Amino acid sequence: MTTQASDSTSASSNERTKTVTSSENISASSEREVLISLLNAREPYSEDDLDDISFALFDDDELEEFYTLYDEGGLHPVSLGDQLSGGRYTIVNKLGHGSYSTVWLAHDELLNRKVAIKITATTNVCGKDGFSSDEPGILRQLDDDKTQHPGSRSVLRCLDHFTLRGPNGLHQCFVSDPIRVTLAQTKFRSEGLWTFPVQVARAITAQLILGVAYLHSKGVVHGDLHMGNVMLDMPEEELAKLSVKEVVTKYGLPRQYPIELCQAGVDFHGPIPENAPPYIIGAMYLGDSCEKLRLWDSKVLISDFNESWQPALKQRYHLNTPAKACAPEAMVAETLRQPIGFPADVWAMGCIIYELLSPRDVFDPVFPSFELAWLRMINILGKPPKSWWDAWEERADFFDDEGNYKPNNKIPHKYLPQLLEDELLAGIERREEDITRVRNIGKKRDDNAIISKADACGDLSAEEKQDLVALLKKIFCWLPEERATAEDLANGPWMKKWGLPAIAAMEQAYADKAKEIPVTTSAMAVNHGYGALWANAWASAAARGLGLFLVQLFERATSAVTAGWW
């Protein structure tokens, strides 16, 4: 299937897009021919293959997009080899998906390199406050950097923008450099520690602070800042400069899941939409577990501006940020008619910084509810401001008039009150306990690989712990106006003492890595149709440290029961 983009516009150059769209010779792609040839040469699926695919699809730790989303007003059906924007971009593989989009690896015929294309759902998502996304406008605002702000390097750039008319409606398409994975993915695939090496966490923290400071200097609130929207960058030699054949050699053929299997694997068995593609493509995985990241892996980019807005142009009273990173003012903003602004990003950034160096979240509600996250905040920060407390309609479910917990409240588990500094230090110390535990497991098994993994994470000095806690205490304040601004943090003592040296070391390591000859990485390549499914499945389980994961899970559950959390 070849899909052409009608109504094509470009964020970077209207003239260039017009030329590309009208060009006749761009549609003839040798890269596309190579891809189609490789796909056609793959052996047909046997019954055993289909059984194994079904297992791989629904036993995976990262589900693909739901097939029912390919309905009118939803996602655009993309097939391998599709050509977009007048034939300029050829779809090669899938990089991932979000709540309202899919992201694809494509070959740019004009520049002869690989790019990433995010194709959004047709429906313009609106929040409870009637918010309507203007991602193209936000990206144009961020692209105009006349000040050369150092944080601009930590924001994902839009290389091109066009619209795509398909069977499900009109879709916005955003082109960028291909990037590796999200911070959330690397932590999700942890091999038992759920934490980042100290030097990596330090470099990421510094880049986040500068990146958010840049967004705010441009008058933009990100609005959905969490670990799933912070990406690890990669040198272009790793993917962007590869040919299709080299991509397949390095990462394997795309994984194609027949849509009938996708339908059979869900409980409700909804009908397959008329415009759904014949296959759901499995996303490439280009990263590693958080413990294995090295300094050259730690270059990050803030991405996904679908929820972003400019407070000078519009007001918002609702956030769609995950509960564990959502600023507390979002609970009462609509009731009190107090608009949400830049401090909400600073709060979310603080939650990410804490997650980098702790196996748990600072305001983790355990059960994903903003209300329960609020209870966690109350236990750590104390009672919220009176106007907020009075505006919180559900407080009577948990507290009496004096602010004490009711004996039969609706809290599913107990939260013990704790001072902010104590809670922050406890999370970091839990990290050190986990590292020691894993190191001891390695010694017991005489396994140097496990020992090395634990040693690579490193320990924070007492001095750095105190400086980090001081940084976070400036962020975790109830009132938005009492929080440090991103610019304050960018010019503050932590950045000068720890952050800027970490960025310099990271950039040097990244530049050195880019000079090396690319080699095959440990990224998973599943070759359905060649009888390699089980081998890949077991290799994946081994790579993710399943044994350590189970040990860690058991120990965490035991600790939770002992502490009275359940």
Coordinates of C-alpha atoms in Angstrom, one line a residue:
M1 CA 0.0 0.0 0.0
T2 CA 1.4 3.4 -1.0
T3 CA 0.0 6.3 0.9
Q4 CA 0.4 9.8 -0.4
A5 CA 0.0 13.0 1.7
S6 CA -2.5 15.5 0.5
D7 CA -2.7 18.9 2.1
S8 CA 1.0 18.8 2.9
T9 CA 2.6 21.6 4.9
S10 CA 6.0 22.0 6.4
A11 CA 7.1 23.5 9.7
S12 CA 10.5 24.2 8.4
S13 CA 10.2 25.1 4.7
N14 CA 6.9 25.3 2.7
E15 CA 8.9 25.7 -0.5
R16 CA 10.9 22.5 0.1
T17 CA 7.7 20.5 0.9
K18 CA 6.0 21.8 -2.2
T19 CA 9.0 20.6 -4.3
V20 CA 9.1 17.2 -2.7
T21 CA 5.4 16.7 -3.1
S22 CA 5.4 17.5 -6.8
S23 CA 8.5 15.6 -7.6
E24 CA 7.9 12.4 -9.7
N25 CA 11.2 10.7 -9.4
I26 CA 11.4 10.6 -5.6
S27 CA 8.7 7.9 -5.4
A28 CA 11.1 5.4 -7.0
S29 CA 13.0 4.1 -4.0
S30 CA 15.8 1.6 -4.2
E31 CA 15.6 1.4 -0.4
R32 CA 12.0 0.5 -0.6
E33 CA 12.7 -2.1 -3.1
V34 CA 15.3 -3.7 -0.8
L35 CA 12.9 -3.7 2.1
I36 CA 10.0 -5.3 0.0
S37 CA 12.5 -7.9 -1.3
L38 CA 13.6 -8.8 2.2
L39 CA 10.0 -9.1 3.4
N40 CA 8.9 -11.2 0.5
A41 CA 11.9 -13.5 1.0
R42 CA 10.8 -14.3 4.5
E43 CA 9.3 -17.8 4.9
P44 CA 5.5 -18.0 5.3
Y45 CA 4.2 -18.4 8.8
S46 CA 3.7 -22.0 9.9
E47 CA 1.1 -23.0 12.5
D48 CA 3.9 -23.2 15.1
D49 CA 5.1 -19.8 14.1
L50 CA 1.6 -18.3 14.6
D51 CA 1.4 -20.0 18.1
D52 CA 4.8 -18.6 19.0
I53 CA 3.9 -15.1 17.7
S54 CA 0.8 -15.2 19.8
F55 CA 2.9 -16.0 22.8
A56 CA 5.5 -13.3 22.0
L57 CA 2.8 -10.7 21.4
F58 CA 0.8 -11.1 24.6
D59 CA 3.6 -12.2 27.0
D60 CA 5.7 -9.1 26.1
D61 CA 6.3 -6.5 28.7
E62 CA 5.5 -3.6 26.4
L63 CA 2.2 -4.0 24.6
E64 CA 1.7 -2.6 21.1
E65 CA -1.2 -0.2 20.3
F66 CA -4.7 -1.7 20.4
Y67 CA -6.0 -2.8 17.0
T68 CA -9.4 -1.1 17.7
L69 CA -7.6 2.3 17.6
Y70 CA -7.4 2.0 13.8
D71 CA -11.0 3.2 13.4
E72 CA -12.4 6.4 11.9
G73 CA -11.0 9.3 13.8
G74 CA -8.2 7.2 15.2
L75 CA -4.7 6.0 14.1
H76 CA -3.6 5.9 10.5
P77 CA -3.1 2.4 9.2
V78 CA 0.6 2.2 8.2
S79 CA 2.2 -0.7 6.3
L80 CA 5.9 -1.4 5.7
G81 CA 7.0 0.2 2.5
D82 CA 4.4 3.0 2.6
Q83 CA 5.5 6.3 1.1
L84 CA 4.5 9.6 2.7
S85 CA 4.8 13.2 1.7
G86 CA 4.8 12.7 -2.1
G87 CA 7.2 9.7 -1.8
R88 CA 9.8 11.5 0.2
Y89 CA 9.6 9.2 3.2
T90 CA 9.5 5.3 3.0
I91 CA 8.3 3.4 6.1
V92 CA 11.0 0.9 7.2
N93 CA 10.0 -0.3 10.7
K94 CA 8.1 0.9 13.8
L95 CA 9.9 2.7 16.7
G96 CA 7.0 2.8 19.1
H97 CA 3.6 4.3 19.9
G98 CA 2.0 6.7 22.3
S99 CA -1.5 7.3 23.6
Y100 CA -2.5 9.1 20.4
S101 CA 0.2 8.3 17.9
T102 CA 2.5 5.8 16.3
V103 CA 6.2 6.5 15.6
W104 CA 7.9 5.0 12.6
L105 CA 11.5 4.6 11.3
A106 CA 11.5 5.9 7.7
H107 CA 14.0 6.5 4.9
D108 CA 14.2 10.1 3.8
E109 CA 14.8 10.0 0.0
L110 CA 15.8 13.6 -0.2
L111 CA 18.5 13.5 2.4
N112 CA 19.3 9.8 2.1
R113 CA 19.1 9.0 5.8
K114 CA 16.8 7.5 8.3
V115 CA 14.3 9.6 10.3
A116 CA 11.5 9.1 12.8
I117 CA 8.0 10.1 11.9
K118 CA 5.3 10.5 14.5
I119 CA 1.8 10.1 13.0
T120 CA -0.9 11.4 15.3
A121 CA -4.5 10.2 15.6
T122 CA -7.1 12.2 13.7
T123 CA -9.0 13.2 16.8
N124 CA -7.7 16.4 18.3
V125 CA -7.4 15.4 21.9
C126 CA -9.2 17.7 24.4
G127 CA -8.8 17.6 28.2
K128 CA -11.4 18.2 30.8
D129 CA -10.9 21.9 30.5
G130 CA -11.5 21.9 26.7
F131 CA -7.8 22.0 25.9
S132 CA -7.1 21.6 22.2
S133 CA -3.5 20.6 21.2
D134 CA -1.4 22.9 19.0
E135 CA 1.7 20.8 18.7
P136 CA 2.7 22.3 15.3
G137 CA 2.6 25.8 16.8
I138 CA 4.5 24.8 19.9
L139 CA 7.2 23.2 17.7
R140 CA 7.5 26.3 15.6
Q141 CA 7.9 28.3 18.7
L142 CA 10.7 26.1 20.0
D143 CA 12.4 25.9 16.6
D144 CA 13.0 29.7 16.7
D145 CA 16.0 29.8 19.0
K146 CA 17.8 33.1 18.5
T147 CA 19.2 33.2 22.0
Q148 CA 21.2 29.9 21.6
H149 CA 20.0 28.8 25.0
P150 CA 22.1 25.8 26.2
G151 CA 18.9 23.9 27.0
S152 CA 17.8 23.9 23.4
R153 CA 20.1 20.9 22.8
S154 CA 17.9 18.9 25.2
V155 CA 14.7 19.3 23.3
L156 CA 13.7 17.1 20.4
R157 CA 13.7 19.1 17.1
C158 CA 11.1 18.8 14.5
L159 CA 12.8 18.5 11.1
D160 CA 9.7 18.6 9.0
H161 CA 5.9 18.6 9.4
F162 CA 3.2 17.6 7.0
T163 CA -0.4 16.5 7.1
L164 CA -1.6 13.1 5.9
R165 CA -5.1 12.3 4.6
G166 CA -5.9 8.7 5.1
P167 CA -9.0 6.5 5.4
N168 CA -9.5 7.4 9.1
G169 CA -9.1 11.2 8.6
L170 CA -6.4 13.9 8.6
H171 CA -3.3 13.2 10.6
Q172 CA -0.4 15.5 11.7
C173 CA 3.0 14.1 11.0
F174 CA 6.2 15.2 12.7
V175 CA 9.7 14.2 11.4
S176 CA 12.7 14.1 13.7
D177 CA 16.0 12.3 14.1
P178 CA 15.6 8.7 15.2
I179 CA 16.2 8.4 18.9
R180 CA 16.7 5.4 21.2
V181 CA 14.2 4.7 23.9
T182 CA 12.5 6.5 26.8
L183 CA 13.9 6.6 30.3
A184 CA 10.7 4.7 31.4
Q185 CA 11.5 1.9 29.0
T186 CA 15.1 1.5 30.3
K187 CA 13.8 1.4 33.9
F188 CA 11.0 -1.0 33.0
R189 CA 13.6 -3.4 31.6
S190 CA 15.8 -3.2 34.7
E191 CA 17.6 -6.3 35.7
G192 CA 16.9 -6.0 39.3
L193 CA 18.1 -2.5 40.4
W194 CA 15.6 -0.1 38.9
T195 CA 18.2 2.7 39.1
F196 CA 20.7 4.5 36.9
P197 CA 24.5 4.7 37.3
V198 CA 25.4 7.9 39.3
Q199 CA 27.3 9.6 36.4
V200 CA 24.4 8.9 34.0
A201 CA 21.8 10.2 36.4
R202 CA 23.9 13.3 37.1
A203 CA 24.2 14.1 33.4
I204 CA 20.5 13.4 32.7
T205 CA 19.4 15.6 35.6
A206 CA 21.5 18.5 34.4
Q207 CA 20.2 18.2 30.9
L208 CA 16.6 18.1 32.1
I209 CA 17.0 21.3 34.1
L210 CA 18.5 23.1 31.2
G211 CA 15.9 21.7 28.8
V212 CA 12.9 22.7 30.9
A213 CA 14.5 26.2 31.5
Y214 CA 14.7 26.5 27.7
L215 CA 11.0 25.6 27.2
H216 CA 10.0 28.1 29.8
S217 CA 12.2 30.8 28.3
K218 CA 10.2 30.3 25.1
G219 CA 6.9 30.7 27.0
V220 CA 6.0 27.0 26.7
V221 CA 4.7 24.7 29.5
H222 CA 5.4 21.0 28.5
G223 CA 2.4 19.8 30.5
D224 CA 3.2 16.1 30.4
L225 CA 6.7 15.7 31.6
H226 CA 7.5 12.2 32.9
M227 CA 10.1 9.5 32.2
G228 CA 8.1 8.3 29.2
N229 CA 8.6 11.6 27.4
V230 CA 12.3 11.9 28.0
M231 CA 14.3 10.0 25.3
L232 CA 17.8 8.8 25.1
D233 CA 19.5 10.2 22.0
M234 CA 21.9 8.2 19.8
P235 CA 24.7 9.2 17.4
E236 CA 23.4 9.2 13.8
E237 CA 26.0 6.5 12.9
E238 CA 24.0 4.0 14.9
L239 CA 20.9 4.2 12.8
A240 CA 20.3 7.4 10.8
K241 CA 23.1 6.7 8.4
L242 CA 22.4 3.0 7.9
S243 CA 20.9 1.5 4.7
V244 CA 17.8 -0.6 4.9
K245 CA 19.9 -3.7 4.5
E246 CA 22.2 -2.6 7.3
V247 CA 19.2 -1.9 9.6
V248 CA 17.8 -5.4 9.0
T249 CA 21.2 -7.0 9.5
K250 CA 21.7 -5.1 12.7
Y251 CA 18.2 -5.2 14.2
G252 CA 16.4 -7.9 12.3
L253 CA 13.3 -7.8 10.1
P254 CA 10.2 -6.0 11.4
R255 CA 8.0 -8.1 13.6
Q256 CA 4.6 -8.5 11.9
Y257 CA 1.7 -9.6 14.1
P258 CA -1.4 -10.7 12.1
I259 CA -4.3 -8.5 13.3
E260 CA -6.5 -11.6 13.9
L261 CA -4.0 -12.7 16.6
C262 CA -4.2 -9.2 18.1
Q263 CA -8.0 -9.5 18.2
A264 CA -7.9 -13.0 19.7
G265 CA -5.5 -11.9 22.5
V266 CA -7.9 -9.5 24.2
D267 CA -10.8 -10.2 26.5
F268 CA -13.5 -8.2 24.7
H269 CA -12.7 -9.4 21.2
G270 CA -14.0 -6.2 19.6
P271 CA -14.5 -6.2 15.8
I272 CA -11.5 -5.4 13.6
P273 CA -12.0 -1.9 12.2
E274 CA -12.6 -1.8 8.4
N275 CA -9.5 0.4 7.9
A276 CA -7.1 -1.5 10.2
P277 CA -3.8 -2.8 8.7
P278 CA -3.4 -6.5 8.2
Y279 CA -0.5 -6.5 10.7
I280 CA 0.4 -4.7 13.9
I281 CA 4.1 -4.1 13.7
G282 CA 6.2 -4.8 16.8
A283 CA 8.3 -1.8 17.9
M284 CA 12.1 -2.0 17.6
Y285 CA 13.9 -1.8 20.9
L286 CA 17.1 0.2 20.6
G287 CA 18.1 0.6 24.3
D288 CA 19.3 -1.3 27.3
S289 CA 18.3 -1.7 30.9
C290 CA 18.9 1.4 33.1
E291 CA 21.8 -0.2 35.0
K292 CA 23.7 -0.9 31.8
L293 CA 23.6 2.7 30.5
R294 CA 27.0 4.4 30.1
L295 CA 27.9 8.0 30.1
W296 CA 27.8 8.1 26.2
D297 CA 24.2 6.8 26.5
S298 CA 23.0 9.6 28.7
K299 CA 22.3 12.3 26.2
V300 CA 18.6 13.0 26.5
L301 CA 15.9 14.9 24.6
I302 CA 12.5 16.1 25.9
S303 CA 9.8 15.0 23.5
D304 CA 6.0 14.9 22.9
F305 CA 4.4 18.3 23.0
N306 CA 0.9 17.2 22.4
E307 CA -0.1 18.5 25.9
S308 CA 2.0 21.7 25.8
W309 CA 0.6 25.2 25.8
Q310 CA 1.7 28.8 26.2
P311 CA 0.1 30.4 29.3
A312 CA 0.4 33.8 27.7
L313 CA -2.1 32.6 25.0
K314 CA -4.4 30.2 26.9
Q315 CA -5.1 29.0 30.4
R316 CA -5.4 25.4 31.6
Y317 CA -6.9 24.0 34.8
H318 CA -6.3 20.3 34.1
L319 CA -3.3 18.1 33.5
N320 CA -3.1 14.6 31.9
T321 CA 0.3 14.0 33.5
P322 CA 0.6 10.6 35.2
A323 CA -0.4 10.7 38.9
K324 CA 3.0 10.1 40.3
A325 CA 4.5 13.2 38.5
C326 CA 1.4 15.5 38.5
A327 CA 1.8 18.8 40.4
P328 CA -0.5 19.1 43.4
E329 CA -2.1 22.3 42.2
A330 CA -3.9 20.3 39.4
M331 CA -6.1 18.8 42.1
V332 CA -7.7 22.2 43.0
A333 CA -6.9 24.4 40.0
E334 CA -10.4 24.2 38.4
T335 CA -12.3 24.6 41.6
L336 CA -10.3 27.6 42.6
R337 CA -9.9 28.9 39.0
Q338 CA -6.2 29.2 39.5
P339 CA -4.4 28.5 36.1
I340 CA -1.7 25.9 36.0
G341 CA 1.7 27.2 34.8
F342 CA 5.4 26.7 34.6
P343 CA 5.9 25.4 38.2
A344 CA 4.0 22.2 37.2
D345 CA 6.8 21.3 34.9
V346 CA 9.4 21.9 37.7
W347 CA 7.5 19.6 40.0
A348 CA 7.3 16.8 37.4
M349 CA 11.0 17.3 36.7
G350 CA 11.8 16.8 40.3
C351 CA 9.9 13.5 40.3
I352 CA 12.0 12.3 37.3
I353 CA 15.3 13.4 39.1
Y354 CA 14.3 11.3 42.1
E355 CA 13.4 8.3 40.0
L356 CA 16.8 8.3 38.4
L357 CA 18.5 7.6 41.7
S358 CA 15.9 5.7 43.6
P359 CA 14.1 2.4 42.8
R360 CA 10.8 3.9 43.7
D361 CA 8.8 7.1 43.1
V362 CA 8.8 9.9 45.6
F363 CA 5.0 10.3 45.5
D364 CA 4.2 6.8 44.3
P365 CA 0.5 6.2 44.9
V366 CA 1.0 2.4 44.4
F367 CA -2.4 2.4 42.9
P368 CA -2.4 5.0 40.0
S369 CA -4.7 7.6 41.4
F370 CA -3.9 11.3 41.7
E371 CA -6.0 11.4 44.9
L372 CA -3.8 8.7 46.5
A373 CA -0.7 10.6 45.3
W374 CA -2.1 13.6 47.1
L375 CA -2.3 11.6 50.3
R376 CA 1.4 10.7 49.8
M377 CA 2.2 14.4 49.4
I378 CA 0.3 15.2 52.6
N379 CA 2.3 12.6 54.6
I380 CA 5.6 14.0 53.3
L381 CA 4.9 17.7 52.9
G382 CA 2.3 18.2 55.6
K383 CA -1.2 19.7 55.3
P384 CA -1.7 21.7 52.1
P385 CA -2.6 25.4 52.1
K386 CA -6.0 26.1 53.7
S387 CA -7.7 27.2 50.5
W388 CA -6.6 24.0 48.8
W389 CA -7.6 21.9 51.8
D390 CA -11.1 23.4 51.8
A391 CA -11.4 23.0 48.0
W392 CA -10.6 19.3 48.2
E393 CA -14.0 17.8 48.2
E394 CA -12.9 14.2 48.9
R395 CA -10.9 15.0 52.0
A396 CA -13.8 13.9 54.2
D397 CA -13.3 10.3 52.9
F398 CA -9.9 10.3 54.6
F399 CA -9.6 13.0 57.3
D400 CA -11.7 14.4 60.1
D401 CA -12.2 18.1 60.6
E402 CA -8.9 18.3 62.5
G403 CA -6.9 16.9 59.7
N404 CA -6.4 13.5 61.3
Y405 CA -6.9 10.2 59.4
K406 CA -10.2 8.6 60.0
P407 CA -10.0 5.1 61.5
N408 CA -12.0 3.6 58.7
N409 CA -10.8 5.7 55.8
K410 CA -10.7 4.6 52.1
I411 CA -6.9 4.4 51.9
P412 CA -6.0 0.9 50.5
H413 CA -2.8 0.8 52.5
K414 CA -1.1 2.8 55.3
Y415 CA 1.1 5.8 54.5
L416 CA 3.3 6.7 57.5
P417 CA 4.0 10.4 57.9
Q418 CA 7.6 11.3 57.1
L419 CA 9.6 14.5 56.6
L420 CA 10.6 15.3 53.0
E421 CA 14.3 15.2 53.6
D422 CA 14.0 11.8 55.4
E423 CA 11.9 10.4 52.5
L424 CA 14.3 11.6 49.9
L425 CA 17.3 10.1 51.7
A426 CA 15.4 6.9 52.4
G427 CA 14.8 6.4 48.6
I428 CA 18.5 6.9 47.8
E429 CA 19.5 4.6 50.6
R430 CA 17.2 2.0 49.3
R431 CA 19.1 2.2 46.1
E432 CA 22.3 1.5 47.9
E433 CA 20.7 -1.4 49.7
D434 CA 19.6 -2.9 46.4
I435 CA 23.0 -2.5 44.9
T436 CA 24.6 -4.3 47.9
R437 CA 22.0 -7.0 47.7
V438 CA 22.6 -7.6 44.0
R439 CA 26.4 -7.5 44.6
N440 CA 26.0 -10.2 47.3
I441 CA 24.0 -12.3 44.9
G442 CA 26.8 -12.1 42.4
K443 CA 29.4 -13.1 45.0
K444 CA 27.3 -16.0 46.2
R445 CA 27.0 -17.3 42.6
D446 CA 30.6 -16.3 41.8
D447 CA 29.2 -14.4 38.9
N448 CA 31.4 -11.4 38.0
A449 CA 28.9 -10.1 35.5
I450 CA 26.4 -9.5 38.3
I451 CA 29.0 -8.0 40.5
S452 CA 30.2 -5.7 37.7
K453 CA 26.6 -4.6 37.0
A454 CA 26.1 -3.6 40.7
D455 CA 29.5 -1.9 40.8
A456 CA 28.8 0.1 37.7
C457 CA 25.9 1.9 39.3
G458 CA 28.2 3.5 41.8
D459 CA 27.4 5.2 45.1
L460 CA 26.6 8.8 45.9
S461 CA 28.9 10.5 48.4
A462 CA 27.4 12.0 51.5
E463 CA 28.2 15.4 50.0
E464 CA 26.3 14.7 46.8
K465 CA 23.4 13.3 48.7
Q466 CA 22.9 16.4 50.7
D467 CA 23.3 18.6 47.6
L468 CA 20.7 16.5 45.7
V469 CA 18.3 16.7 48.6
A470 CA 18.8 20.5 48.8
L471 CA 17.9 20.7 45.1
L472 CA 14.8 18.6 45.4
K473 CA 13.6 20.5 48.5
K474 CA 13.5 23.6 46.4
I475 CA 11.2 21.8 44.0
F476 CA 8.7 19.9 46.2
C477 CA 6.7 22.8 47.7
W478 CA 2.9 22.9 47.8
L479 CA 2.5 26.4 46.5
P480 CA 3.8 26.9 42.9
E481 CA 5.1 30.4 43.6
E482 CA 7.4 28.9 46.3
R483 CA 9.1 26.5 44.0
A484 CA 12.4 27.3 42.4
T485 CA 12.1 28.1 38.7
A486 CA 13.9 26.0 36.1
E487 CA 16.1 29.0 35.4
D488 CA 16.9 29.3 39.1
L489 CA 18.0 25.7 39.2
A490 CA 20.0 26.1 35.9
N491 CA 22.0 28.8 37.6
G492 CA 22.0 27.3 41.1
P493 CA 24.7 25.7 43.1
W494 CA 23.9 22.0 42.2
M495 CA 24.3 22.8 38.5
K496 CA 27.6 24.6 38.9
K497 CA 29.1 22.0 41.2
W498 CA 27.7 18.8 39.7
G499 CA 25.6 19.4 36.6
L500 CA 27.8 21.3 34.2
P501 CA 30.8 19.0 34.8
A502 CA 28.5 16.1 34.1
I503 CA 27.3 17.5 30.9
A504 CA 30.8 18.2 29.7
A505 CA 31.9 14.6 30.5
M506 CA 28.8 13.3 28.7
E507 CA 29.3 15.3 25.6
Q508 CA 32.9 14.2 25.3
A509 CA 31.9 10.5 25.8
Y510 CA 29.1 10.9 23.2
A511 CA 31.5 12.5 20.7
D512 CA 34.0 9.8 21.2
K513 CA 31.4 7.1 20.8
A514 CA 30.2 8.6 17.5
K515 CA 33.7 8.2 16.1
E516 CA 33.7 4.5 16.7
I517 CA 32.8 2.0 13.9
P518 CA 29.2 0.9 14.5
V519 CA 28.8 -2.6 15.7
T520 CA 25.8 -4.8 16.3
T521 CA 24.1 -3.9 19.6
S522 CA 22.3 -6.1 22.0
A523 CA 19.0 -4.9 20.7
M524 CA 16.5 -7.7 20.3
A525 CA 15.8 -8.8 16.7
V526 CA 12.9 -11.3 16.5
N527 CA 12.8 -13.1 13.1
H528 CA 9.3 -14.6 12.8
G529 CA 9.1 -17.3 10.2
Y530 CA 12.6 -18.7 10.7
G531 CA 12.0 -20.8 13.8
A532 CA 13.9 -18.4 16.0
L533 CA 11.1 -17.3 18.2
W534 CA 11.8 -19.4 21.2
A535 CA 15.5 -18.7 21.0
N536 CA 14.8 -15.0 21.0
A537 CA 12.3 -15.3 23.8
W538 CA 14.7 -17.1 26.1
A539 CA 17.5 -14.7 25.1
S540 CA 15.3 -11.8 26.0
A541 CA 14.4 -13.3 29.3
A542 CA 18.1 -13.9 30.1
A543 CA 19.0 -10.4 29.0
R544 CA 16.4 -8.9 31.3
G545 CA 17.7 -10.8 34.3
L546 CA 14.5 -12.7 35.1
G547 CA 16.0 -14.5 38.0
L548 CA 17.2 -11.3 39.7
F549 CA 13.8 -9.7 38.9
L550 CA 12.0 -12.5 40.7
V551 CA 14.4 -12.3 43.7
Q552 CA 13.9 -8.5 43.9
L553 CA 10.1 -8.8 43.5
F554 CA 10.0 -11.3 46.4
E555 CA 12.2 -9.1 48.6
R556 CA 10.1 -6.0 47.9
A557 CA 6.9 -7.8 48.6
T558 CA 8.3 -9.1 51.9
S559 CA 9.5 -5.7 52.9
A560 CA 6.1 -4.2 52.0
V561 CA 4.2 -6.6 54.1
T562 CA 6.6 -6.2 57.0
A563 CA 6.2 -2.4 56.8
G564 CA 2.5 -2.7 56.9
W565 CA 1.9 -1.2 53.4
W566 CA -0.6 -3.9 52.6

